[in-house]
PDB file of C-alpha atoms in Angstrom:
ATOM      1  CA  MET A  84     -29.729 -51.537  27.018  1.00 51.00           C
ATOM      2  CA  VAL A  85     -27.863 -48.242  26.255  1.00 52.00           C
ATOM      3  CA  SER A  86     -25.867 -48.046  29.281  1.00 54.00           C
ATOM      4  CA  SER A  87     -24.356 -51.660  28.472  1.00 57.00           C
ATOM      5  CA  SER A  88     -23.745 -50.968  25.051  1.00 58.00           C
ATOM      6  CA  THR A  89     -21.824 -47.629  25.690  1.00 56.00           C
ATOM      7  CA  LYS A  90     -19.310 -49.464  28.003  1.00 58.00           C
ATOM      8  CA  GLU A  91     -17.264 -50.545  25.017  1.00 61.00           C
ATOM      9  CA  MET A  92     -17.401 -47.137  23.388  1.00 60.00           C
ATOM     10  CA  GLY A  93     -14.740 -44.482  23.611  1.00 62.00           C
ATOM     11  CA  PRO A  94     -15.383 -41.145  25.476  1.00 67.00           C
ATOM     12  CA  VAL A  95     -16.192 -39.027  22.386  1.00 60.00           C
ATOM     13  CA  THR A  96     -18.675 -41.632  20.930  1.00 66.00           C
ATOM     14  CA  LYS A  97     -20.333 -42.291  24.321  1.00 63.00           C
ATOM     15  CA  PHE A  98     -20.898 -38.555  24.876  1.00 65.00           C
ATOM     16  CA  GLY A  99     -22.494 -38.289  21.380  1.00 70.00           C
ATOM     17  CA  ILE A 100     -24.953 -41.158  21.795  1.00 68.00           C
ATOM     18  CA  VAL A 101     -25.909 -40.091  25.330  1.00 67.00           C
ATOM     19  CA  THR A 102     -26.240 -36.188  24.285  1.00 78.00           C
ATOM     20  CA  ALA A 103     -28.379 -37.558  21.278  1.00 76.00           C
ATOM     21  CA  LEU A 104     -30.808 -39.762  23.413  1.00 76.00           C
ATOM     22  CA  THR A 105     -31.098 -36.840  25.931  1.00 81.00           C
ATOM     23  CA  PHE A 106     -32.002 -34.587  23.023  1.00 81.00           C
ATOM     24  CA  CYS A 107     -34.696 -36.815  21.829  1.00 83.00           C
ATOM     25  CA  GLN A 108     -36.264 -37.269  25.261  1.00 83.00           C
ATOM     26  CA  LYS A 109     -36.379 -33.563  25.456  1.00 83.00           C
ATOM     27  CA  ALA A 110     -37.639 -32.851  22.032  1.00 84.00           C
ATOM     28  CA  GLU A 111     -40.349 -35.516  22.489  1.00 86.00           C
ATOM     29  CA  GLU A 112     -41.447 -33.743  25.857  1.00 85.00           C
ATOM     30  CA  ALA A 113     -41.186 -30.275  24.030  1.00 85.00           C
ATOM     31  CA  ILE A 114     -43.651 -31.513  21.239  1.00 89.00           C
ATOM     32  CA  LEU A 115     -46.166 -32.726  24.089  1.00 88.00           C
ATOM     33  CA  LYS A 116     -45.955 -29.304  26.036  1.00 86.00           C
ATOM     34  CA  HIS A 117     -46.133 -27.361  22.739  1.00 87.00           C
ATOM     35  CA  ALA A 118     -49.409 -29.181  21.776  1.00 89.00           C
ATOM     36  CA  GLU A 119     -50.761 -28.523  25.278  1.00 88.00           C
ATOM     37  CA  HIS A 120     -49.964 -24.950  25.346  1.00 86.00           C
ATOM     38  CA  THR A 121     -51.232 -24.536  21.852  1.00 89.00           C
ATOM     39  CA  HIS A 122     -54.549 -25.859  23.073  1.00 90.00           C
ATOM     40  CA  ALA A 123     -54.723 -23.501  25.950  1.00 87.00           C
ATOM     41  CA  PHE A 124     -53.980 -20.653  23.951  1.00 87.00           C
ATOM     42  CA  GLU A 125     -56.620 -21.467  21.223  1.00 89.00           C
ATOM     43  CA  GLU A 126     -59.332 -21.803  23.838  1.00 88.00           C
ATOM     44  CA  PHE A 127     -58.455 -18.595  25.673  1.00 86.00           C
ATOM     45  CA  ASN A 128     -58.043 -16.721  22.340  1.00 87.00           C
ATOM     46  CA  ALA A 129     -61.349 -17.807  21.128  1.00 88.00           C
ATOM     47  CA  ALA A 130     -62.970 -16.629  24.378  1.00 86.00           C
ATOM     48  CA  LEU A 131     -61.795 -12.999  23.557  1.00 87.00           C
ATOM     49  CA  PRO A 132     -63.321 -10.543  21.453  1.00 90.00           C
ATOM     50  CA  ALA A 133     -61.868 -10.802  17.802  1.00 89.00           C
ATOM     51  CA  ASN A 134     -61.242  -7.038  17.544  1.00 91.00           C
ATOM     52  CA  LEU A 135     -59.255  -7.037  20.544  1.00 89.00           C
ATOM     53  CA  THR A 136     -57.209 -10.284  19.521  1.00 90.00           C
ATOM     54  CA  ASP A 137     -56.685  -8.536  15.994  1.00 91.00           C
ATOM     55  CA  GLU A 138     -55.468  -5.389  17.467  1.00 91.00           C
ATOM     56  CA  TRP A 139     -53.005  -6.780  19.791  1.00 89.00           C
ATOM     57  CA  LEU A 140     -51.702  -9.067  17.041  1.00 90.00           C
ATOM     58  CA  LYS A 141     -51.210  -6.025  15.072  1.00 92.00           C
ATOM     59  CA  MET A 142     -49.278  -4.262  17.857  1.00 90.00           C
ATOM     60  CA  VAL A 143     -46.975  -7.355  18.472  1.00 90.00           C
ATOM     61  CA  THR A 144     -46.186  -7.708  14.821  1.00 91.00           C
ATOM     62  CA  THR A 145     -45.366  -4.081  14.420  1.00 91.00           C
ATOM     63  CA  TRP A 146     -43.146  -4.033  17.494  1.00 89.00           C
ATOM     64  CA  GLU A 147     -41.436  -7.253  16.512  1.00 89.00           C
ATOM     65  CA  THR A 148     -40.753  -5.539  12.978  1.00 90.00           C
ATOM     66  CA  ALA A 149     -39.416  -2.326  14.729  1.00 87.00           C
ATOM     67  CA  VAL A 150     -37.103  -4.289  16.824  1.00 85.00           C
ATOM     68  CA  LEU A 151     -35.501  -6.111  13.688  1.00 86.00           C
ATOM     69  CA  GLU A 152     -35.166  -2.792  12.283  1.00 85.00           C
ATOM     70  CA  ARG A 153     -33.663  -1.250  15.403  1.00 85.00           C
ATOM     71  CA  ASP A 154     -36.622   1.138  15.536  1.00 83.00           C
ATOM     72  CA  SER A 155     -37.190   2.133  19.138  1.00 81.00           C
ATOM     73  CA  SER A 156     -40.264   4.497  18.413  1.00 83.00           C
ATOM     74  CA  LYS A 157     -42.803   1.628  18.473  1.00 84.00           C
ATOM     75  CA  PRO A 158     -44.051   0.735  21.970  1.00 84.00           C
ATOM     76  CA  ASN A 159     -43.309  -2.613  23.715  1.00 85.00           C
ATOM     77  CA  PRO A 160     -46.939  -4.244  24.160  1.00 84.00           C
ATOM     78  CA  PHE A 161     -45.451  -6.729  26.525  1.00 79.00           C
ATOM     79  CA  ALA A 162     -44.244  -3.717  29.052  1.00 76.00           C
ATOM     80  CA  ALA A 163     -46.002  -4.018  32.407  1.00 65.00           C
ATOM     81  CA  THR A 164     -48.559  -1.184  32.688  1.00 67.00           C
ATOM     82  CA  VAL A 165     -50.296   0.153  35.943  1.00 59.00           C
ATOM     83  CA  GLN A 166     -54.066  -1.202  36.110  1.00 57.00           C
ATOM     84  CA  ILE A 167     -56.506   0.727  37.762  1.00 54.00           C
ATOM     85  CA  LEU A 168     -58.845  -1.455  40.024  1.00 51.00           C
ATOM     86  CA  GLU A 169     -62.334  -0.764  38.355  1.00 60.00           C
ATOM     87  CA  ILE A 170     -64.286  -2.033  41.534  1.00 73.00           C
ATOM     88  CA  SER A 171     -63.352  -0.539  44.815  1.00 81.00           C
ATOM     89  CA  GLU A 172     -64.854  -1.093  47.845  1.00 84.00           C
ATOM     90  CA  ASN A 173     -64.550   2.668  48.388  1.00 86.00           C
ATOM     91  CA  ALA A 174     -66.441   3.374  45.212  1.00 87.00           C
ATOM     92  CA  VAL A 175     -69.360   1.069  46.205  1.00 88.00           C
ATOM     93  CA  GLN A 176     -69.612   2.675  49.657  1.00 86.00           C
ATOM     94  CA  LEU A 177     -69.842   5.845  48.029  1.00 88.00           C
ATOM     95  CA  GLU A 178     -72.408   4.832  45.653  1.00 88.00           C
ATOM     96  CA  LEU A 179     -74.553   3.222  48.228  1.00 87.00           C
ATOM     97  CA  ALA A 180     -74.544   6.200  50.330  1.00 85.00           C
ATOM     98  CA  GLU A 181     -75.634   8.519  47.732  1.00 86.00           C
ATOM     99  CA  GLU A 182     -78.321   6.296  46.760  1.00 86.00           C
ATOM    100  CA  GLU A 183     -79.606   5.933  50.232  1.00 82.00           C
ATOM    101  CA  ALA A 184     -79.341   9.784  50.684  1.00 82.00           C
ATOM    102  CA  VAL A 185     -81.821  10.273  47.605  1.00 83.00           C
ATOM    103  CA  GLN A 186     -84.172   7.537  48.891  1.00 78.00           C
ATOM    104  CA  LEU A 187     -84.204   9.020  52.480  1.00 75.00           C
ATOM    105  CA  GLN A 188     -84.984  12.472  50.776  1.00 76.00           C
ATOM    106  CA  ASP A 189     -87.840  10.907  49.074  1.00 70.00           C
ATOM    107  CA  ASN A 190     -88.847   8.690  52.033  1.00 69.00           C
ATOM    108  CA  LEU A 191     -88.313   5.603  50.189  1.00 62.00           C
ATOM    109  CA  THR A 192     -86.524   3.742  52.721  1.00 64.00           C
ATOM    110  CA  ALA A 193     -86.498   3.377  56.432  1.00 62.00           C
ATOM    111  CA  VAL A 194     -83.405   3.790  58.602  1.00 64.00           C
ATOM    112  CA  PRO A 195     -82.903   0.907  61.177  1.00 64.00           C
ATOM    113  CA  HIS A 196     -80.835   3.139  63.446  1.00 66.00           C
ATOM    114  CA  ASN A 197     -80.831   7.113  63.765  1.00 68.00           C
ATOM    115  CA  ASP A 198     -77.193   7.409  63.381  1.00 73.00           C
ATOM    116  CA  VAL A 199     -76.432   4.381  61.039  1.00 78.00           C
ATOM    117  CA  SER A 200     -77.754   4.028  57.537  1.00 82.00           C
ATOM    118  CA  PRO A 201     -78.477   0.439  56.164  1.00 82.00           C
ATOM    119  CA  SER A 202     -75.451   0.429  53.926  1.00 86.00           C
ATOM    120  CA  ARG A 203     -73.169   1.783  56.747  1.00 87.00           C
ATOM    121  CA  LEU A 204     -74.682  -0.992  59.153  1.00 88.00           C
ATOM    122  CA  ILE A 205     -73.167  -3.667  56.534  1.00 90.00           C
ATOM    123  CA  VAL A 206     -70.040  -1.832  55.893  1.00 90.00           C
ATOM    124  CA  GLN A 207     -69.380  -1.564  59.718  1.00 90.00           C
ATOM    125  CA  GLY A 208     -70.136  -5.671  60.097  1.00 90.00           C
ATOM    126  CA  LEU A 209     -67.760  -6.286  57.217  1.00 91.00           C
ATOM    127  CA  GLU A 210     -65.005  -4.338  58.728  1.00 90.00           C
ATOM    128  CA  LEU A 211     -65.679  -5.960  62.300  1.00 90.00           C
ATOM    129  CA  GLU A 212     -65.231  -9.325  60.271  1.00 89.00           C
ATOM    130  CA  ASP A 213     -62.030  -8.154  58.873  1.00 88.00           C
ATOM    131  CA  HIS A 214     -60.771  -7.081  62.137  1.00 87.00           C
ATOM    132  CA  GLN A 215     -61.816 -10.539  63.526  1.00 86.00           C
ATOM    133  CA  HIS A 216     -59.701 -12.162  60.999  1.00 84.00           C
ATOM    134  CA  ILE A 217     -56.605 -10.058  61.714  1.00 85.00           C
ATOM    135  CA  LEU A 218     -56.988 -10.500  65.411  1.00 85.00           C
ATOM    136  CA  HIS A 219     -57.397 -14.409  64.959  1.00 82.00           C
ATOM    137  CA  ASN A 220     -53.977 -14.436  63.003  1.00 80.00           C
ATOM    138  CA  ASP A 221     -52.157 -12.223  65.411  1.00 81.00           C
ATOM    139  CA  THR A 222     -53.643 -14.287  68.428  1.00 82.00           C
ATOM    140  CA  LYS A 223     -52.604 -17.439  66.734  1.00 79.00           C
ATOM    141  CA  ALA A 224     -48.982 -16.173  65.801  1.00 77.00           C
ATOM    142  CA  LEU A 225     -48.648 -14.802  69.650  1.00 79.00           C
ATOM    143  CA  ALA A 226     -49.539 -18.298  70.712  1.00 76.00           C
ATOM    144  CA  GLU A 227     -47.252 -20.193  68.605  1.00 74.00           C
ATOM    145  CA  HIS A 228     -44.357 -17.844  69.707  1.00 71.00           C
ATOM    146  CA  GLU A 229     -44.946 -18.382  73.275  1.00 70.00           C
ATOM    147  CA  GLY A 230     -45.645 -22.080  72.919  1.00 65.00           C
ATOM    148  CA  GLY A 231     -48.943 -21.992  74.513  1.00 60.00           C
ATOM    149  CA  ASP A 232     -52.660 -22.722  73.624  1.00 62.00           C
ATOM    150  CA  ASP A 233     -54.692 -20.181  71.663  1.00 60.00           C
ATOM    151  CA  PRO A 234     -56.433 -17.906  74.180  1.00 58.00           C
ATOM    152  CA  PRO A 235     -59.954 -17.127  73.908  1.00 59.00           C
ATOM    153  CA  SER A 236     -60.784 -14.368  71.523  1.00 61.00           C
ATOM    154  CA  THR A 237     -63.747 -12.463  70.078  1.00 63.00           C
ATOM    155  CA  THR A 238     -63.189 -14.084  66.588  1.00 66.00           C
ATOM    156  CA  ASN A 239     -65.903 -16.524  67.823  1.00 73.00           C
ATOM    157  CA  ILE A 240     -68.525 -13.909  67.954  1.00 80.00           C
ATOM    158  CA  ASP A 241     -71.353 -14.373  65.341  1.00 82.00           C
ATOM    159  CA  LEU A 242     -71.650 -10.920  63.629  1.00 84.00           C
ATOM    160  CA  LEU A 243     -75.105 -12.008  62.275  1.00 85.00           C
ATOM    161  CA  LEU A 244     -74.328 -10.523  58.636  1.00 88.00           C
ATOM    162  CA  PRO A 245     -77.349 -11.152  56.127  1.00 89.00           C
ATOM    163  CA  SER A 246     -75.342 -13.820  54.353  1.00 89.00           C
ATOM    164  CA  SER A 247     -75.263 -15.988  57.512  1.00 87.00           C
ATOM    165  CA  LEU A 248     -78.994 -15.396  58.182  1.00 85.00           C
ATOM    166  CA  ILE A 249     -80.540 -16.521  54.954  1.00 84.00           C
ATOM    167  CA  GLN A 250     -80.794 -20.116  56.300  1.00 78.00           C
ATOM    168  CA  LYS A 251     -82.009 -18.828  59.670  1.00 81.00           C
ATOM    169  CA  SER A 252     -84.536 -16.195  59.259  1.00 80.00           C
ATOM    170  CA  GLN A 253     -85.941 -13.819  56.922  1.00 81.00           C
ATOM    171  CA  CYS A 254     -83.780 -10.763  56.011  1.00 81.00           C
ATOM    172  CA  ASP A 255     -84.511  -7.503  54.205  1.00 83.00           C
ATOM    173  CA  VAL A 256     -83.363  -7.986  50.382  1.00 86.00           C
ATOM    174  CA  LYS A 257     -81.945  -4.606  50.680  1.00 86.00           C
ATOM    175  CA  PHE A 258     -79.353  -5.885  53.191  1.00 88.00           C
ATOM    176  CA  LEU A 259     -78.717  -8.735  51.080  1.00 90.00           C
ATOM    177  CA  ASP A 260     -77.968  -6.869  48.184  1.00 91.00           C
ATOM    178  CA  TYR A 261     -75.687  -4.253  49.878  1.00 91.00           C
ATOM    179  CA  GLU A 262     -73.598  -7.150  51.300  1.00 91.00           C
ATOM    180  CA  TRP A 263     -73.428  -8.642  47.920  1.00 93.00           C
ATOM    181  CA  GLN A 264     -72.033  -5.329  46.489  1.00 92.00           C
ATOM    182  CA  LEU A 265     -69.581  -5.030  49.098  1.00 93.00           C
ATOM    183  CA  CYS A 266     -68.487  -8.414  49.103  1.00 93.00           C
ATOM    184  CA  TYR A 267     -67.854  -8.388  45.471  1.00 93.00           C
ATOM    185  CA  ALA A 268     -65.761  -5.194  45.515  1.00 92.00           C
ATOM    186  CA  GLN A 269     -63.888  -6.931  48.497  1.00 92.00           C
ATOM    187  CA  ALA A 270     -63.237  -9.945  46.570  1.00 92.00           C
ATOM    188  CA  ASN A 271     -61.658  -7.881  43.650  1.00 91.00           C
ATOM    189  CA  GLY A 272     -59.552  -5.865  46.052  1.00 91.00           C
ATOM    190  CA  ALA A 273     -58.259  -8.909  47.724  1.00 92.00           C
ATOM    191  CA  LEU A 274     -57.188 -10.324  44.374  1.00 91.00           C
ATOM    192  CA  HIS A 275     -55.590  -6.977  43.398  1.00 89.00           C
ATOM    193  CA  GLU A 276     -53.564  -7.055  46.609  1.00 91.00           C
ATOM    194  CA  ILE A 277     -52.502 -10.667  46.095  1.00 92.00           C
ATOM    195  CA  HIS A 278     -51.442  -9.832  42.409  1.00 88.00           C
ATOM    196  CA  HIS A 279     -49.416  -6.927  43.800  1.00 89.00           C
ATOM    197  CA  ALA A 280     -47.909  -8.731  46.464  1.00 91.00           C
ATOM    198  CA  ILE A 281     -46.972 -11.752  44.249  1.00 90.00           C
ATOM    199  CA  ILE A 282     -44.974  -9.559  41.850  1.00 87.00           C
ATOM    200  CA  THR A 283     -43.286  -7.812  44.854  1.00 89.00           C
ATOM    201  CA  CYS A 284     -42.241 -11.053  46.366  1.00 88.00           C
ATOM    202  CA  LEU A 285     -41.036 -12.499  42.900  1.00 86.00           C
ATOM    203  CA  GLN A 286     -38.742  -9.179  42.429  1.00 86.00           C
ATOM    204  CA  MET A 287     -37.437  -9.503  45.943  1.00 87.00           C
ATOM    205  CA  TYR A 288     -36.350 -12.988  45.328  1.00 87.00           C
ATOM    206  CA  LYS A 289     -34.696 -11.748  42.293  1.00 84.00           C
ATOM    207  CA  SER A 290     -32.956  -8.921  43.858  1.00 85.00           C
ATOM    208  CA  LYS A 291     -31.704 -11.065  46.735  1.00 85.00           C
ATOM    209  CA  ASP A 292     -30.166 -13.516  44.415  1.00 84.00           C
ATOM    210  CA  ILE A 293     -28.428 -10.906  42.520  1.00 83.00           C
ATOM    211  CA  LEU A 294     -27.649  -8.015  45.064  1.00 81.00           C
ATOM    212  CA  VAL A 295     -27.673  -9.568  48.573  1.00 79.00           C
ATOM    213  CA  CYS A 296     -24.416 -10.660  49.965  1.00 81.00           C
ATOM    214  CA  GLY A 297     -23.567 -11.721  53.582  1.00 82.00           C
ATOM    215  CA  GLN A 298     -25.344 -13.484  56.337  1.00 85.00           C
ATOM    216  CA  CYS A 299     -26.896 -10.288  57.831  1.00 85.00           C
ATOM    217  CA  MET A 300     -28.368  -8.927  54.593  1.00 86.00           C
ATOM    218  CA  HIS A 301     -29.304 -12.522  53.540  1.00 85.00           C
ATOM    219  CA  THR A 302     -31.347 -12.627  56.926  1.00 89.00           C
ATOM    220  CA  GLN A 303     -32.916  -9.301  56.594  1.00 89.00           C
ATOM    221  CA  SER A 304     -34.027 -10.024  52.918  1.00 89.00           C
ATOM    222  CA  LEU A 305     -35.642 -13.318  53.965  1.00 90.00           C
ATOM    223  CA  ALA A 306     -37.585 -11.310  56.947  1.00 90.00           C
ATOM    224  CA  LEU A 307     -38.924  -8.923  54.301  1.00 91.00           C
ATOM    225  CA  ILE A 308     -39.831 -11.621  52.005  1.00 91.00           C
ATOM    226  CA  ALA A 309     -41.479 -13.303  54.971  1.00 90.00           C
ATOM    227  CA  LYS A 310     -43.805 -10.229  55.591  1.00 91.00           C
ATOM    228  CA  VAL A 311     -44.995  -9.989  51.893  1.00 91.00           C
ATOM    229  CA  SER A 312     -45.598 -13.762  51.923  1.00 91.00           C
ATOM    230  CA  ALA A 313     -47.731 -13.251  55.219  1.00 89.00           C
ATOM    231  CA  HIS A 314     -49.690 -10.333  53.480  1.00 90.00           C
ATOM    232  CA  ILE A 315     -50.412 -12.785  50.584  1.00 92.00           C
ATOM    233  CA  ASP A 316     -51.753 -15.513  52.861  1.00 91.00           C
ATOM    234  CA  SER A 317     -53.747 -12.888  54.853  1.00 90.00           C
ATOM    235  CA  ALA A 318     -55.329 -11.522  51.627  1.00 92.00           C
ATOM    236  CA  HIS A 319     -55.928 -15.175  50.452  1.00 93.00           C
ATOM    237  CA  GLU A 320     -57.847 -16.098  53.495  1.00 91.00           C
ATOM    238  CA  LYS A 321     -59.864 -12.819  53.275  1.00 91.00           C
ATOM    239  CA  TYR A 322     -60.799 -13.587  49.770  1.00 93.00           C
ATOM    240  CA  ASN A 323     -61.852 -17.024  50.570  1.00 93.00           C
ATOM    241  CA  ILE A 324     -63.987 -15.625  53.483  1.00 92.00           C
ATOM    242  CA  VAL A 325     -65.623 -13.210  51.268  1.00 93.00           C
ATOM    243  CA  HIS A 326     -66.034 -15.629  48.387  1.00 93.00           C
ATOM    244  CA  ASP A 327     -67.974 -17.924  50.573  1.00 93.00           C
ATOM    245  CA  ALA A 328     -70.600 -15.153  51.452  1.00 92.00           C
ATOM    246  CA  LEU A 329     -70.818 -14.511  47.787  1.00 93.00           C
ATOM    247  CA  ILE A 330     -71.640 -18.203  46.985  1.00 93.00           C
ATOM    248  CA  VAL A 331     -74.554 -18.086  49.556  1.00 91.00           C
ATOM    249  CA  LEU A 332     -75.527 -14.688  48.384  1.00 91.00           C
ATOM    250  CA  GLY A 333     -75.273 -15.349  44.628  1.00 90.00           C
ATOM    251  CA  HIS A 334     -77.304 -18.502  45.133  1.00 90.00           C
ATOM    252  CA  HIS A 335     -80.045 -16.613  46.684  1.00 88.00           C
ATOM    253  CA  PHE A 336     -80.299 -13.625  44.040  1.00 88.00           C
ATOM    254  CA  ALA A 337     -79.617 -16.485  41.217  1.00 87.00           C
ATOM    255  CA  LYS A 338     -76.560 -14.426  40.042  1.00 87.00           C
ATOM    256  CA  VAL A 339     -74.742 -16.067  37.161  1.00 84.00           C
ATOM    257  CA  GLY A 340     -71.387 -15.378  35.484  1.00 85.00           C
ATOM    258  CA  TRP A 341     -69.594 -14.086  38.366  1.00 89.00           C
ATOM    259  CA  GLU A 342     -68.050 -17.483  39.409  1.00 87.00           C
ATOM    260  CA  SER A 343     -65.970 -17.645  36.215  1.00 85.00           C
ATOM    261  CA  GLU A 344     -64.394 -14.450  37.273  1.00 85.00           C
ATOM    262  CA  LEU A 345     -63.989 -14.733  40.947  1.00 89.00           C
ATOM    263  CA  GLN A 346     -63.027 -18.683  41.174  1.00 90.00           C
ATOM    264  CA  PRO A 347     -62.240 -20.693  44.388  1.00 90.00           C
ATOM    265  CA  LEU A 348     -58.702 -19.530  45.288  1.00 89.00           C
ATOM    266  CA  MET A 349     -56.264 -22.442  46.228  1.00 89.00           C
ATOM    267  CA  ASP A 350     -52.837 -22.377  47.676  1.00 86.00           C
ATOM    268  CA  MET A 351     -51.447 -23.813  44.191  1.00 84.00           C
ATOM    269  CA  ASP A 352     -53.201 -20.567  42.246  1.00 85.00           C
ATOM    270  CA  LEU A 353     -50.779 -18.017  44.361  1.00 84.00           C
ATOM    271  CA  HIS A 354     -47.757 -17.892  42.118  1.00 79.00           C
ATOM    272  CA  GLY A 355     -46.634 -15.568  39.301  1.00 71.00           C
ATOM    273  CA  ILE A 356     -46.693 -16.207  35.419  1.00 61.00           C
ATOM    274  CA  THR A 357     -42.784 -16.561  35.614  1.00 54.00           C
ATOM    275  CA  ALA A 358     -40.625 -19.402  36.958  1.00 46.00           C
ATOM    276  CA  GLU A 359     -38.102 -17.349  39.171  1.00 45.00           C
ATOM    277  CA  GLU A 360     -39.834 -18.704  42.290  1.00 47.00           C
ATOM    278  CA  ASP A 361     -38.817 -22.540  41.305  1.00 52.00           C
ATOM    279  CA  ASP A 362     -36.742 -24.739  39.126  1.00 53.00           C
ATOM    280  CA  THR A 363     -39.609 -25.066  36.583  1.00 56.00           C
ATOM    281  CA  SER A 364     -38.894 -23.735  33.105  1.00 58.00           C
ATOM    282  CA  LYS A 365     -41.050 -21.151  31.705  1.00 58.00           C
ATOM    283  CA  GLY A 366     -42.263 -23.802  28.980  1.00 59.00           C
ATOM    284  CA  ARG A 367     -43.622 -25.781  31.827  1.00 62.00           C
ATOM    285  CA  GLN A 368     -45.002 -23.314  34.074  1.00 63.00           C
ATOM    286  CA  ILE A 369     -49.001 -23.396  34.296  1.00 66.00           C
ATOM    287  CA  MET A 370     -50.606 -20.077  34.514  1.00 68.00           C
ATOM    288  CA  SER A 371     -52.672 -19.536  37.202  1.00 75.00           C
ATOM    289  CA  TRP A 372     -56.348 -18.210  36.827  1.00 75.00           C
ATOM    290  CA  ILE A 373     -55.674 -15.015  38.629  1.00 76.00           C
TER     291      ILE A 373
END
């Protein structure tokens, strides 16, 4: 209808009509997206403590006023800060070792092996599981490179971790609790690694587009980005393995609330909060739960 009516128009009038129609279409889409983002923000804001949101709003208002007045003394609340991982695997291992030392001193626990404590036994099992995961990926990559079948691997050996024995036989609750605490820390650590790697990857793409020139530098840059992407995939796979164990252990202990913090991690969740990695504008970008 519009295309046929513009055939008889001059170039200036035709350009004005097409521009107006395009603007109307974009405006309608912007209104819908605005309502969608507003609803998502209101739900997110309602779930946060009111004192924190009020403090944040005050910081933003103060900073925006300072920017208009060309006052650089006020800190930028949107500036990135280094976040310290509160739950680390090393901290959990140390806490469990200290707890066991007290129990052994008071003769409150039995040691299954003279040289290995119960918590250390679970730690070693999880470390072996992690090594199996790395070995499986390396073996698979080598087989694909050489064009052959996957050779036999030790990754098929069942490590008999407590989470895999719940449905098969009885297991000491202490071992189940140790695995729960360690897996919970591992899941948080894997997410932390994914956060850092995604930010690094986005910055590398941005630097490549701005600074890299020439085929050689372009190839080297893509090789570095591929290494970071492989690290993201590895951490993603590790998170999924640990998350499966947490589901089993959480159901056994009737744990509640943790699933909202450590959700299933899909491939579509592995992106940043900006749109540098694709052609999607920031207004259309959907924020991942991570």
